[in-house]
C-alpha angles and dihedrals in degrees: 000000000000113000108243135187122205119230123210088260090058096250113139113224119206127217087250090058090054092047092050091050090050090053091050091049091049092050090049092050091046093053093043095048095044094047093041092050091049094050092045088053091052102258108136091027127217109288094028118121135209137167139236087251089059090054092047089054097042095049102024085237133147122257089249093054092048092048093050091051090051091050090058091048089049090052088055088048091237093124140017129206127219131174114257091009101062127207116341127195109237125222111282093239089063094057121107097257094192096052108119094220090057093045090054092048092050091049090052094053146047093294093062097113092045090052092049091050095045093052092045090052088052091050091050089054097044113028098062089055089045088054090051092050092045090054087056102037110026122112120242089253092053092049091051092048093050090052091048091051093046090050091050091049089053091050095049095042092049088055092055093254097122091119094049128108093241089056092049093050093051091045090052091050092048097052093040091053092045090057098042094045089060086074090221107131092204091057090048090059088063094065092088096052091044091051090051097051093046092048094047093049089052093045091053091051093247095126111093120234088227108042118234112276112275099020096096092045092050090052089054094043091050093050093046091050089051091051089051092047090239101150096179093053093044091054093044095051094043089053091048090052094051094046088056092049090045091057090049094051095045090050093049 
């Protein structure tokens, strides 16, 4: 008997239905990622146009799949569609720079270093203020957790495990909590982009096994200042940490 799952509407889906949907989703993601990566890399360049028929031919995809991929690109403002003209690549400065699809595509192409630097510049501008606000607004539990994470980072980094997955996971948790504990919803939206850039650097082997001198200490100093409610010190140490990382990224 075919395994079936009832939907709220009472329709019984078969395993074959689920498998077919998964194939459709995979094809959509393949077309979207391939086309997005190409456009992010500059081919086709801003101002160039193409059609849904071109995408169907290039990717052996259905019209529906091609159209859905274009809709996502339109939502990121990478392309625009007009009758009789087709799909046109928009100027790069009009793209949604914080969209996570676009960030991934940039990191996968020739603009990788530029993307690393741009996101780090954003972090330098935002995270010190987030640390200040966290020192003022965080709950006791959040303060304690930040200190625990900073302490764990220091332990792992001191053991030469700065390039390890456990270190990355703790680092992601630390920076995510720092942003969310600021209670600024705009800062919270940056957790995804920050996660991406930290994960990609680690995945490319760009994170040193022994963290650059001062970074571990600045993590701890920032967390301790937050625990103490010292907003000035929290901001100062967070800025010091990011300046050190900035120098490392620019050099590499």
